[in-house]
Short mmCIF file of C-alpha atoms and ligand atoms in Angstrom, two decimals:
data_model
loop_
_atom_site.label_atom_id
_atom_site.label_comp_id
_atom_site.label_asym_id
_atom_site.label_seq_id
_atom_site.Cartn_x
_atom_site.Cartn_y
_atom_site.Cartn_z
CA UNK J 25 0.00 0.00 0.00
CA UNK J 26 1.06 3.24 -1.22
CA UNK J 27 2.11 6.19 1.70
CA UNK J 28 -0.29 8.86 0.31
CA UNK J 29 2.03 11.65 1.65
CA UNK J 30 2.13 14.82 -0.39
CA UNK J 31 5.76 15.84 -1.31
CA UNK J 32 7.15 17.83 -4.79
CA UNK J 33 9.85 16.48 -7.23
CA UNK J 34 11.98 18.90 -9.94
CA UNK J 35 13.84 17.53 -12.63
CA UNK J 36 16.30 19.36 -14.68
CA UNK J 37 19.44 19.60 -17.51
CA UNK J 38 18.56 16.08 -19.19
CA UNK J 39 18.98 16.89 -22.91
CA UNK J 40 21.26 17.87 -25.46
CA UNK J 41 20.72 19.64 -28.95
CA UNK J 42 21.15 16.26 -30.55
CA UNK J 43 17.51 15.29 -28.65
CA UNK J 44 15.67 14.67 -25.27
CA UNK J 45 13.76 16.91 -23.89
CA UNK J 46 13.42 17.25 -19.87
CA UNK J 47 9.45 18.25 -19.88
CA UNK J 48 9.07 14.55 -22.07
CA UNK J 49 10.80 12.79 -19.03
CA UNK J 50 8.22 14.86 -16.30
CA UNK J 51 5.46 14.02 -18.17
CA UNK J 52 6.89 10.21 -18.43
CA UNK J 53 7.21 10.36 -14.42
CA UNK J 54 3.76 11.68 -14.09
CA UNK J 55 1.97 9.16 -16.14
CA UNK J 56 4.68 6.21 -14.82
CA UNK J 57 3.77 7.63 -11.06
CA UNK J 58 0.07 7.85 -11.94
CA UNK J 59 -0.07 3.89 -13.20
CA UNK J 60 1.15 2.87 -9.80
CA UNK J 61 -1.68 4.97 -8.00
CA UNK J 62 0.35 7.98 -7.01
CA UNK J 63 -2.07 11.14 -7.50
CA UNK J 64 -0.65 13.91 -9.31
CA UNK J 65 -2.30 17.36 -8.40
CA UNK J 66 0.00 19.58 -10.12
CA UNK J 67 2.25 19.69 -13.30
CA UNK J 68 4.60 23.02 -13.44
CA UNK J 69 7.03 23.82 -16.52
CA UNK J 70 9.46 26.60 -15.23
CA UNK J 71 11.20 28.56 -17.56
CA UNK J 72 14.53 29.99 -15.82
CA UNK J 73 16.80 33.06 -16.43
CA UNK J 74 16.86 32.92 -20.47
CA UNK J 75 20.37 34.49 -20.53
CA UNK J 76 22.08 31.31 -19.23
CA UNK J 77 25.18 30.29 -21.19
CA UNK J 78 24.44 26.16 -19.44
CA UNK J 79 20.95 26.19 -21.25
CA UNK J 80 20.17 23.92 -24.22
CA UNK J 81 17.37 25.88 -26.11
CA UNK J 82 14.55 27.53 -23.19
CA UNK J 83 15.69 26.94 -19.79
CA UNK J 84 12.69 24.83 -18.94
CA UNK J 85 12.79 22.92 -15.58
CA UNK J 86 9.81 20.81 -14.18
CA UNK J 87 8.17 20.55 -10.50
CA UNK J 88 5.40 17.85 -9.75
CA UNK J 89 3.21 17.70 -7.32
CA UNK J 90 1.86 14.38 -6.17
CA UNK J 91 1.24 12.43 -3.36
CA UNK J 92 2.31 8.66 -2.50
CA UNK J 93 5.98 7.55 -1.65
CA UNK J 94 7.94 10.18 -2.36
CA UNK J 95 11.05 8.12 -1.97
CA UNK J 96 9.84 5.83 -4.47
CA UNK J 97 9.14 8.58 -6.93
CA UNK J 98 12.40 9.83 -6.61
CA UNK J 99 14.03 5.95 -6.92
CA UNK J 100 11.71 6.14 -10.27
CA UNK J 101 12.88 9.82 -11.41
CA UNK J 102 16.64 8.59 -11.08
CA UNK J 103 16.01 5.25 -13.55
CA UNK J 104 14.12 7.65 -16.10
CA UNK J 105 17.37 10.07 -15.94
CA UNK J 106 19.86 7.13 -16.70
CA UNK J 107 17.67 5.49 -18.90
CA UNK J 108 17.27 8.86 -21.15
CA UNK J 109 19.35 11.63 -20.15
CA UNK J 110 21.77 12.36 -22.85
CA UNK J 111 24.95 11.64 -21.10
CA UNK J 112 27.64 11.99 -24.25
CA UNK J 113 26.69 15.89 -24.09
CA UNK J 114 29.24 18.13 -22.12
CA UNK J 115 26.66 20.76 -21.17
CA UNK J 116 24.14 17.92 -20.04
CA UNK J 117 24.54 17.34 -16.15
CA UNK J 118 21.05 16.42 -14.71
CA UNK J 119 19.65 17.03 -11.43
CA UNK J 120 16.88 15.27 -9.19
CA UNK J 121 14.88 16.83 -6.25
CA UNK J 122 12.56 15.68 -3.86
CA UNK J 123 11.08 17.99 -1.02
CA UNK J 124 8.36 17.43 1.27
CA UNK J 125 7.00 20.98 0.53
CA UNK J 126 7.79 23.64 -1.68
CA UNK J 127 11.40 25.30 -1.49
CA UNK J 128 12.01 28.97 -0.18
CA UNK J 129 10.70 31.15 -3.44
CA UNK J 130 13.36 33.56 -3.42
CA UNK J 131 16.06 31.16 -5.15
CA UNK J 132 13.19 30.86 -7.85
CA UNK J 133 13.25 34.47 -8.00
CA UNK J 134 17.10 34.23 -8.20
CA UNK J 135 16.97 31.71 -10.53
CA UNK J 136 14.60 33.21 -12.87
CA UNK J 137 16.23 36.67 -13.07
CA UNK J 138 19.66 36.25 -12.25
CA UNK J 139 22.51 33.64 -11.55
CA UNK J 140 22.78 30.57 -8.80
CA UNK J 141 25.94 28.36 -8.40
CA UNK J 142 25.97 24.67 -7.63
CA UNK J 143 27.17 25.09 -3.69
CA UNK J 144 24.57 28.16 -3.26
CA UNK J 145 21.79 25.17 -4.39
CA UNK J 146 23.49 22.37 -2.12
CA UNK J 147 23.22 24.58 1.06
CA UNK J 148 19.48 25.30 0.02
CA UNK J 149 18.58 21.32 -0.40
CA UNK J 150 21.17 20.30 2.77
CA UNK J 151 18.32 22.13 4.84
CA UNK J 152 15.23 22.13 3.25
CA UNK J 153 15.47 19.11 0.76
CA UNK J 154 13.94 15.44 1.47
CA UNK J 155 16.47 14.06 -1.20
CA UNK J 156 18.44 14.77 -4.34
CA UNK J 157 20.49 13.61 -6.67
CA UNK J 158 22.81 15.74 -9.36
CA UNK J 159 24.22 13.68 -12.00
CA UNK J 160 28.02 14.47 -13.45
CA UNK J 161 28.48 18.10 -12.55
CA UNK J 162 24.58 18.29 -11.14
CA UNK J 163 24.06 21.54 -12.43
CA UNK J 164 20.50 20.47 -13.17
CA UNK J 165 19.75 20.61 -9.17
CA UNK J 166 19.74 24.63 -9.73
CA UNK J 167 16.95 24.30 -12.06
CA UNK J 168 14.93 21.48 -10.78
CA UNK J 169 15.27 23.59 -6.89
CA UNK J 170 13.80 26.81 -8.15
CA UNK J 171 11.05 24.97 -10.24
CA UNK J 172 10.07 23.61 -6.60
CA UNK J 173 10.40 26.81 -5.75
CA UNK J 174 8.41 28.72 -7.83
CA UNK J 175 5.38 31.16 -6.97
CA UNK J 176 3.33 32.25 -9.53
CA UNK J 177 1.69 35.49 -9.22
CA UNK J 178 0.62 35.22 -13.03
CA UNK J 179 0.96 31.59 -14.83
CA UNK J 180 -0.49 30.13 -18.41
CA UNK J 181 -0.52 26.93 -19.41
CA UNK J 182 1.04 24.43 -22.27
CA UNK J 183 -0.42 21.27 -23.71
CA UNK J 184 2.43 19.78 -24.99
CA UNK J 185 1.92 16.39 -27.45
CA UNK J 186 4.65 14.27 -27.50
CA UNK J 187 6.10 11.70 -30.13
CA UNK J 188 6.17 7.71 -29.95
CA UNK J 189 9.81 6.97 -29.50
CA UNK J 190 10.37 5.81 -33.16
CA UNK J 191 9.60 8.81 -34.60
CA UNK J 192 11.76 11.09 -32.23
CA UNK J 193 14.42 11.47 -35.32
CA UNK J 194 11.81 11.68 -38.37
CA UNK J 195 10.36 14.97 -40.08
CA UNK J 196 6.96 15.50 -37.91
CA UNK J 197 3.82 15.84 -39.68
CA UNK J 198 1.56 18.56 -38.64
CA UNK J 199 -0.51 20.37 -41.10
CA UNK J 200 0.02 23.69 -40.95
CA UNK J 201 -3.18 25.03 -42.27
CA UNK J 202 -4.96 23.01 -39.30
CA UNK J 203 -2.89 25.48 -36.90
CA UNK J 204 -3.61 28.25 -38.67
CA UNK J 205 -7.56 27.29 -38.01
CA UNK J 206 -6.75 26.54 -34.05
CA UNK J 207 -5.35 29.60 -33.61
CA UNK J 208 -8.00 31.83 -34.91
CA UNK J 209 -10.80 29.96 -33.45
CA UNK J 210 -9.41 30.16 -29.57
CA UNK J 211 -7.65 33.25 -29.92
CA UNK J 212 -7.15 35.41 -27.80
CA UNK J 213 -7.04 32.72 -25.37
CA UNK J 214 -4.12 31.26 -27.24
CA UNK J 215 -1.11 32.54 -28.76
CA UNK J 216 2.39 31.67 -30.33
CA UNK J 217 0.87 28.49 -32.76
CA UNK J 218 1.62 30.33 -35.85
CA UNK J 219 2.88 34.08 -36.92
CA UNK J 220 0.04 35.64 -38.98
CA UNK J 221 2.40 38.22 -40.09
CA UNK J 222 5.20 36.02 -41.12
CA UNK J 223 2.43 33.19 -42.40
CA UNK J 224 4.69 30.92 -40.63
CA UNK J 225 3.97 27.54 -37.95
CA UNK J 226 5.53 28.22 -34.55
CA UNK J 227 4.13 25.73 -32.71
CA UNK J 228 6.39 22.78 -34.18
CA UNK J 229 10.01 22.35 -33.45
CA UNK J 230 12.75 21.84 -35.67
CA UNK J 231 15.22 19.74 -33.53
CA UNK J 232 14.82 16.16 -32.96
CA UNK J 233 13.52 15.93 -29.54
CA UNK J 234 10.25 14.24 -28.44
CA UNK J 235 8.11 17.32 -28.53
CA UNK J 236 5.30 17.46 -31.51
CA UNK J 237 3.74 20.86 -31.23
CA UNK J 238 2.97 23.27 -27.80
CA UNK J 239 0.07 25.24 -27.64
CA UNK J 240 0.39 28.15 -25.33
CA UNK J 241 -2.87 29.25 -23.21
CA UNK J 242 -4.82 31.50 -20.71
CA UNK J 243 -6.21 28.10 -19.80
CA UNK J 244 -6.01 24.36 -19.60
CA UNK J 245 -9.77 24.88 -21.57
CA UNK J 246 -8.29 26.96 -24.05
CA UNK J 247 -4.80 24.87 -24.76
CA UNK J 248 -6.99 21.92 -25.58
CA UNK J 249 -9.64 22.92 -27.61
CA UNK J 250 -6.82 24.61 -29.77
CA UNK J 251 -5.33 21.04 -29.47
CA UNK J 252 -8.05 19.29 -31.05
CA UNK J 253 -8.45 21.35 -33.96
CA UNK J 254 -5.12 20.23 -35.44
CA UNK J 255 -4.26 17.59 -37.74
CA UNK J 256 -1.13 15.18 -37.41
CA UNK J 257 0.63 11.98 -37.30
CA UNK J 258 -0.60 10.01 -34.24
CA UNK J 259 0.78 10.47 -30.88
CA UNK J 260 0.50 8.59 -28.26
CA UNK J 261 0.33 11.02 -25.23
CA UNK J 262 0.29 14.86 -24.42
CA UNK J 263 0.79 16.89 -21.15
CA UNK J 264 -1.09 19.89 -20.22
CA UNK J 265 2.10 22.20 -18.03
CA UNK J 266 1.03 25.39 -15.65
CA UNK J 267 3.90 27.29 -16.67
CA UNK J 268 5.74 31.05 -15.89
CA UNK J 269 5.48 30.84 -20.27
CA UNK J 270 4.34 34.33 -21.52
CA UNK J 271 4.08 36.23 -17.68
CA UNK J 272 7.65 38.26 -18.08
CA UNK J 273 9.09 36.75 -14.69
CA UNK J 274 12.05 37.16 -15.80
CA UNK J 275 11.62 40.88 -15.78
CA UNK J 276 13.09 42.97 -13.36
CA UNK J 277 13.12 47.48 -12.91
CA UNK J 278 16.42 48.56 -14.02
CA UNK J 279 17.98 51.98 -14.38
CA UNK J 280 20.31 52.62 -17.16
CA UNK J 281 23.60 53.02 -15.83
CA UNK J 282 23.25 50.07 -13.29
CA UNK J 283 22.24 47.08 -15.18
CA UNK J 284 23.86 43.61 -14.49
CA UNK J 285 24.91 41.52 -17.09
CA UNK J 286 22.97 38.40 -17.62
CA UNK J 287 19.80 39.54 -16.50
CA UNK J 288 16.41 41.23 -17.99
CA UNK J 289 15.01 44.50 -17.43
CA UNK J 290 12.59 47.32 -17.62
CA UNK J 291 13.92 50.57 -17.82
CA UNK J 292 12.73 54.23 -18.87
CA UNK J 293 14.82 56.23 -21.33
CA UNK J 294 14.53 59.08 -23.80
CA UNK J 295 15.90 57.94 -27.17
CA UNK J 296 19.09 60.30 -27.61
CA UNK J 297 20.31 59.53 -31.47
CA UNK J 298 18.46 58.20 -34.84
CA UNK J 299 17.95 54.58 -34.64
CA UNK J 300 20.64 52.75 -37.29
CA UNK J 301 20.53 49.88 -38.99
CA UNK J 302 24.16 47.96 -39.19
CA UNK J 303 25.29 45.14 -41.29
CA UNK J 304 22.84 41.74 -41.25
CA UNK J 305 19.98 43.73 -40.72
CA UNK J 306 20.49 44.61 -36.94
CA UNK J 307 18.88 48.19 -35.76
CA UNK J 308 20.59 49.47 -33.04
CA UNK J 309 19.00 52.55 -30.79
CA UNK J 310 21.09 54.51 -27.99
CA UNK J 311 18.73 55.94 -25.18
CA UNK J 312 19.53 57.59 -22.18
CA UNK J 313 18.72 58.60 -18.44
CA UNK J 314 20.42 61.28 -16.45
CA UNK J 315 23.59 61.47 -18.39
CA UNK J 316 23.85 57.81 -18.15
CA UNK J 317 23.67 55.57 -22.00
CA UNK J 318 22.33 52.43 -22.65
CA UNK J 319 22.69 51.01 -26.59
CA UNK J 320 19.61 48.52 -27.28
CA UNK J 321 19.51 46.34 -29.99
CA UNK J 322 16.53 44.71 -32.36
CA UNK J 323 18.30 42.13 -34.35
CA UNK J 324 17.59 40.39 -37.70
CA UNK J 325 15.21 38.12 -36.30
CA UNK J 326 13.44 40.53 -34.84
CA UNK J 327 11.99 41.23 -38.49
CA UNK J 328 8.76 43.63 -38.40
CA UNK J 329 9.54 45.15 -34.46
CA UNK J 330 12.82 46.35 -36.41
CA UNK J 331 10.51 49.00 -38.25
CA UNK J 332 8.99 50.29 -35.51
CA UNK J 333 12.17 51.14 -33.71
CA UNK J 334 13.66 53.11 -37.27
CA UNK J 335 10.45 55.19 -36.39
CA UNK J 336 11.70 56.37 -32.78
CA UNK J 337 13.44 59.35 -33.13
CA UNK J 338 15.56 61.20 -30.59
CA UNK J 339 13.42 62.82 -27.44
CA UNK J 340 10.65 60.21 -27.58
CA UNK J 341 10.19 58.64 -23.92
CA UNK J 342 10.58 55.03 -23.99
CA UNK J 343 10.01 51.90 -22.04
CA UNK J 344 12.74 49.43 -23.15
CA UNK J 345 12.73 45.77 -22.12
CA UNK J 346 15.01 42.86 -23.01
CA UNK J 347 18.09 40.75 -21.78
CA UNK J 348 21.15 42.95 -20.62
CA UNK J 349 24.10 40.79 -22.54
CA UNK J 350 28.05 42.32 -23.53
CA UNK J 351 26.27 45.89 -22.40
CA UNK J 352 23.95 45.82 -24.50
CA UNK J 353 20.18 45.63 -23.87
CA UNK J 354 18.55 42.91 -26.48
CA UNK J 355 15.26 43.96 -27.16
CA UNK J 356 11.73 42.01 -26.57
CA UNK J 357 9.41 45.32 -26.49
CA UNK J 358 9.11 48.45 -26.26
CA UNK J 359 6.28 51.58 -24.76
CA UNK J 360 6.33 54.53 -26.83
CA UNK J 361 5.19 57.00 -23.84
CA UNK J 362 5.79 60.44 -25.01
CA UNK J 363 6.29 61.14 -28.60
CA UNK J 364 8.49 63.80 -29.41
CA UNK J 365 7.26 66.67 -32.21
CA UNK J 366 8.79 65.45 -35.31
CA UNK J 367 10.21 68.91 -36.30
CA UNK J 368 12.85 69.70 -39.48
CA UNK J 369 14.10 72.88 -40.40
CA UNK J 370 14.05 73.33 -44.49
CA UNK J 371 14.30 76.30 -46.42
CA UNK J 372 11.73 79.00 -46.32
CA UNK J 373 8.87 79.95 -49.08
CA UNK J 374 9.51 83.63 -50.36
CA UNK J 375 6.63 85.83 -49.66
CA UNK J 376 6.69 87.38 -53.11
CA UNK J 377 6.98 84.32 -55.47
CA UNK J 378 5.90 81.56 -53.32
CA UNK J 379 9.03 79.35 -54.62
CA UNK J 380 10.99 77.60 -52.04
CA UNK J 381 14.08 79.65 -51.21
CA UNK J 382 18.01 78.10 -51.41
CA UNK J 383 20.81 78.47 -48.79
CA UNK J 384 22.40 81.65 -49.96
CA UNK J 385 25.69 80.16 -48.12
CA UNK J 386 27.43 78.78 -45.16
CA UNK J 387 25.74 81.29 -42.21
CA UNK J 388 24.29 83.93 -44.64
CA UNK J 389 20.74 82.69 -44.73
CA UNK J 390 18.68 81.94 -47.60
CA UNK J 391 17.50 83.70 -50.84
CA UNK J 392 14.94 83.35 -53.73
CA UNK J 393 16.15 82.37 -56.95
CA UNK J 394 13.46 84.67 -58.82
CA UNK J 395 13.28 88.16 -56.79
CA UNK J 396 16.64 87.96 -54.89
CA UNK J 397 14.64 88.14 -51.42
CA UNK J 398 16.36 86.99 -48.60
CA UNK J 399 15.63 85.57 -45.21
CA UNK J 400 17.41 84.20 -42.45
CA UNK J 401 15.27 81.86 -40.43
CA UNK J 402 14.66 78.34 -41.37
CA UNK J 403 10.65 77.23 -41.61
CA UNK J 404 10.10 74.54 -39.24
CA UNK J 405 7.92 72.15 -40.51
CA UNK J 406 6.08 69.74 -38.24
CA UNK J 407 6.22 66.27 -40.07
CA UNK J 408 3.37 63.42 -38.63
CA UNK J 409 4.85 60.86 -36.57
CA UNK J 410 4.41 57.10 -38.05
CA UNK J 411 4.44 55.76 -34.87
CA UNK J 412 1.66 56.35 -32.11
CA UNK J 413 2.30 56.19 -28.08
CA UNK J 414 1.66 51.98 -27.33
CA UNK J 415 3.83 48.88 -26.96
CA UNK J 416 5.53 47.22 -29.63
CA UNK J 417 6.78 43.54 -29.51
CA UNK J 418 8.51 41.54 -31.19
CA UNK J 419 6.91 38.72 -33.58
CA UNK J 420 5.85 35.49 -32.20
CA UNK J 421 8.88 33.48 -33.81
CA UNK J 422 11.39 36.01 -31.95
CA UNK J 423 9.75 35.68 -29.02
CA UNK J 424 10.81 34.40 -25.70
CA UNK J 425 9.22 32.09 -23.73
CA UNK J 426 9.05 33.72 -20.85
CA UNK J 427 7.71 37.63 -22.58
CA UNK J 428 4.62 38.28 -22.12
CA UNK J 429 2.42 38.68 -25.47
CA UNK J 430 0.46 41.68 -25.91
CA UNK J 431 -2.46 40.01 -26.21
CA UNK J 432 -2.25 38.90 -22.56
CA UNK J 433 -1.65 42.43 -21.21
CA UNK J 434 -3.99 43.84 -18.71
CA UNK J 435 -2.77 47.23 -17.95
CA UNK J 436 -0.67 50.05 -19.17
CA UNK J 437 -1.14 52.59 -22.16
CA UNK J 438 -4.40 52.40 -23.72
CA UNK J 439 -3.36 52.25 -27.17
CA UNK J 440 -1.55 48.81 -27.69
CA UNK J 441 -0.22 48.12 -31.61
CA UNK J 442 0.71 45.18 -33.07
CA UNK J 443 4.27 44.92 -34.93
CA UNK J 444 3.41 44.65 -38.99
P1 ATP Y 43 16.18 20.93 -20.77
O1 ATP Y 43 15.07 20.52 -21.67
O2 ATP Y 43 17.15 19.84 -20.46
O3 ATP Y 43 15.67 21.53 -19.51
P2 ATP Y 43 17.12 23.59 -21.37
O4 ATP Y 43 17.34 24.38 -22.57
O5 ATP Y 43 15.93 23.92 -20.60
O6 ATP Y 43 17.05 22.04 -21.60
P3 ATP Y 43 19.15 22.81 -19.62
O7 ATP Y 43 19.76 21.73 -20.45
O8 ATP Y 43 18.26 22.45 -18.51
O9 ATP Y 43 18.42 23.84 -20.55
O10 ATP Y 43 20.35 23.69 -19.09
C1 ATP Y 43 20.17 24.75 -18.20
C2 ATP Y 43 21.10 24.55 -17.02
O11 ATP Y 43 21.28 25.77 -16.37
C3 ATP Y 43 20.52 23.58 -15.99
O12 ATP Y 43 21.58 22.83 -15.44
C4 ATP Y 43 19.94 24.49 -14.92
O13 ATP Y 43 19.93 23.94 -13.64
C5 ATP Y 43 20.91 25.66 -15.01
N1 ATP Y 43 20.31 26.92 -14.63
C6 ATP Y 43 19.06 27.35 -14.87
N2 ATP Y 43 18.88 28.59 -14.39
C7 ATP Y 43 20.04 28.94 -13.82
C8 ATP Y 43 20.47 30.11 -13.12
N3 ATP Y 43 19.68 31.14 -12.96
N4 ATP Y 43 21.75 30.14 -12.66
C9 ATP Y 43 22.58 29.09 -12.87
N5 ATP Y 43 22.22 27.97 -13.51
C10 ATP Y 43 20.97 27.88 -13.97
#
């Protein structure tokens, strides 16, 4: 008979770019756990700080819930990580928790917005841990701790649908119109299966790990009604996640001037030069706060959100958020808050003639052509700005996992634009 005790496991660090996939082994627990009678009341997918160099693709970690022998469970979790984890790769170094209630929430806060080391996590588990278990290095104990963690002020929720094991390393087959179709009959309660803009599938990865498709969700309602309008090869199980996806955790107020490297911020600044676009397509934009500087950059696959950056132009009040990396802030979006008056100085009209006056030289003015009139003030001519006061993100293929979309914003400026 089963102890019906409730405790939490966290798995982490289990996969490589050559395959695997850490939330396929957590939902492989949960349904192995939930065959021997264990009940499973909660199913979290974490995404941690997305600036970490250890990370394979999104920083995901995972934290179950259950109840039953938690020292079975954890026997169970190790077997899963040896039989799967991919061992041959040098950044892969997994990590097993068990706790008999949730960990202290600020390392998840660490975790999520800044950097933890491998002792700062043993200390944590040495006193508040049941068991654990870090495999090679064990840096996966930093991730599968703070999914334990984790709080979630604001959550959404994934229904991932994974592959049968011998098809892990073929093309998938998922037709693409069929997403097209989920997405606009649950949106806005969905997001992130396709870019309308781009006419391109999101949804789908390209590497050859177990994952099908994930479709991202105010609700578990919402992720699987989307999930059931979509046509693909058979598979024989899915998980629905509650998940930090899409809630901008990672997020923290900054001022220019004092950013740390490696984390993600929030910070106000008045755009100081003309945006510029470099070589490959990258548009970089220098704004500033009390004589401090801060250079942000939209790159190429940015696409669309590029444009709307060339329209800021120096004086507007901004809201800039993204990943502070080599001094640079990478951005994810933007709030136009102030608009400055887009005003050029070009040659007068002469009063006589009504033709448009030349420069009659360096510092002497300007003079008509026609009469010989001459003036000596510019006309200042107010030009319309492109670009109204809102928030501007960045498509749905360049987004993060952890940004929050747009669509899911509650507060702030009233008028809210879409990139395109
Ligand atoms: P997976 O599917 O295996 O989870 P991933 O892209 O999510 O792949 P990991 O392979 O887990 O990335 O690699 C991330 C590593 O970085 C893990 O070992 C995790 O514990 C560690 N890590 C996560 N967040 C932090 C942090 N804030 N500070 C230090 N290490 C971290």
């Amino acid at each position: 008979m089963l102890s019906k005790k409730e405790f939490w496991i966290g798995l982490d660090d289990t996969d490589s770019a050559e395959g695997m996939c850490t939330t396929w082994l957590g939902a492989r627990l949960i349904r192995d756990l939930r065959a021997v009678g264990f009940l499973v009341k909660e199913a979290r997918l974490i995404r941690l700080n997305p600036t970490i160099p250890y990370r394979t693709r999104g920083n995901a970690a995972i934290a179950i819930r259950a109840s039953g022998d938690p020292d079975v469970a954890f026997a169970h979790a190790c077997t899963l990580v040896h039989a799967y984890a991919d061992f041959r790769c040098e950044k892969t170094h997994p990590g097993v928790v068990v706790a008999d209630e949730q960990l202290p929430p600020d390392f998840y806060f660490k975790a999520v917005t800044s950097i933890c080391t491998i002792s700062e996590v043993e200390e944590l588990l040495t006193k508040h841990a049941r068991v654990w278990k870090g495999f090679k290095l064990g840096r996966g104990l930093i991730g599968a701790a703070a999914a334990i963690a984790s709080v979630l002020p604001d959550h959404t929720w994934e229904f991932l649908a994974y592959r049968d094991e011998s098809r892990w390393t073929t093309p998938r087959e998922v037709d693409p119109e069929s997403l097209f179709t989920s997405e606009a009959v649950t949106t806005p309660h969905t997001w992130d299966t396709v870019d309308w803009i781009q006419n391109s599938v999101v949804c789908v990865p390209h590497s050859s790990d177990p994952v099908l498709y994930g479709i991202r969700g105010d609700s578990p309602f919402a992720v699987a009604r989307a999930a059931s309008c979509i046509r693909s090869e058979s598979y024989p199980w899915g998980q629905i996640w509650l998940t930090n996806q899409g809630t901008d955790a990672h997020l923290v107020t900054g001022t220019i001037g004092s950013l740390e490297e490696g984390s993600s911020y929030r910070v106000n600044g008045t755009v100081l030069k003309q945006p510029v676009t470099g070589t490959g397509g990258h548009v970089s934009l220098v704004i500033g706060d009390e004589g401090a500087e801060l250079t942000c950059m939209a790159f190429e696959p940015t696409k669309t959100f590029r444009q709307q950056i060339r329209l800021l132009i120096p004086g507007d009040q901004i809201i800039a958020v993204g990943s502070y990396l080599n001094s640079t802030l990478n951005l994810e979006k933007f709030c136009l808050c102030s608009s400055e008056k887009d005003e050029r100085r070009t040659a007068p009209y002469c009063k006589t003639c009504h033709k448009q006056m030349t420069s009659a030289g360096t510092g002497k003015g300007y003079k008509c052509r026609k009469c010989g009139e001459k003036a000596h003030e510019p006309e200042i001519v107010t030009h319309r700005r492109e670009i109204l006061p809102g928030w501007y993100e960045v498509p749905p293929s360049a987004r993060r996992h952890l940004a929050r979309p747009l669509i899911r914003r509650k507060e702030g400026p009233a008028n809210i634009f879409f990139t395109g």
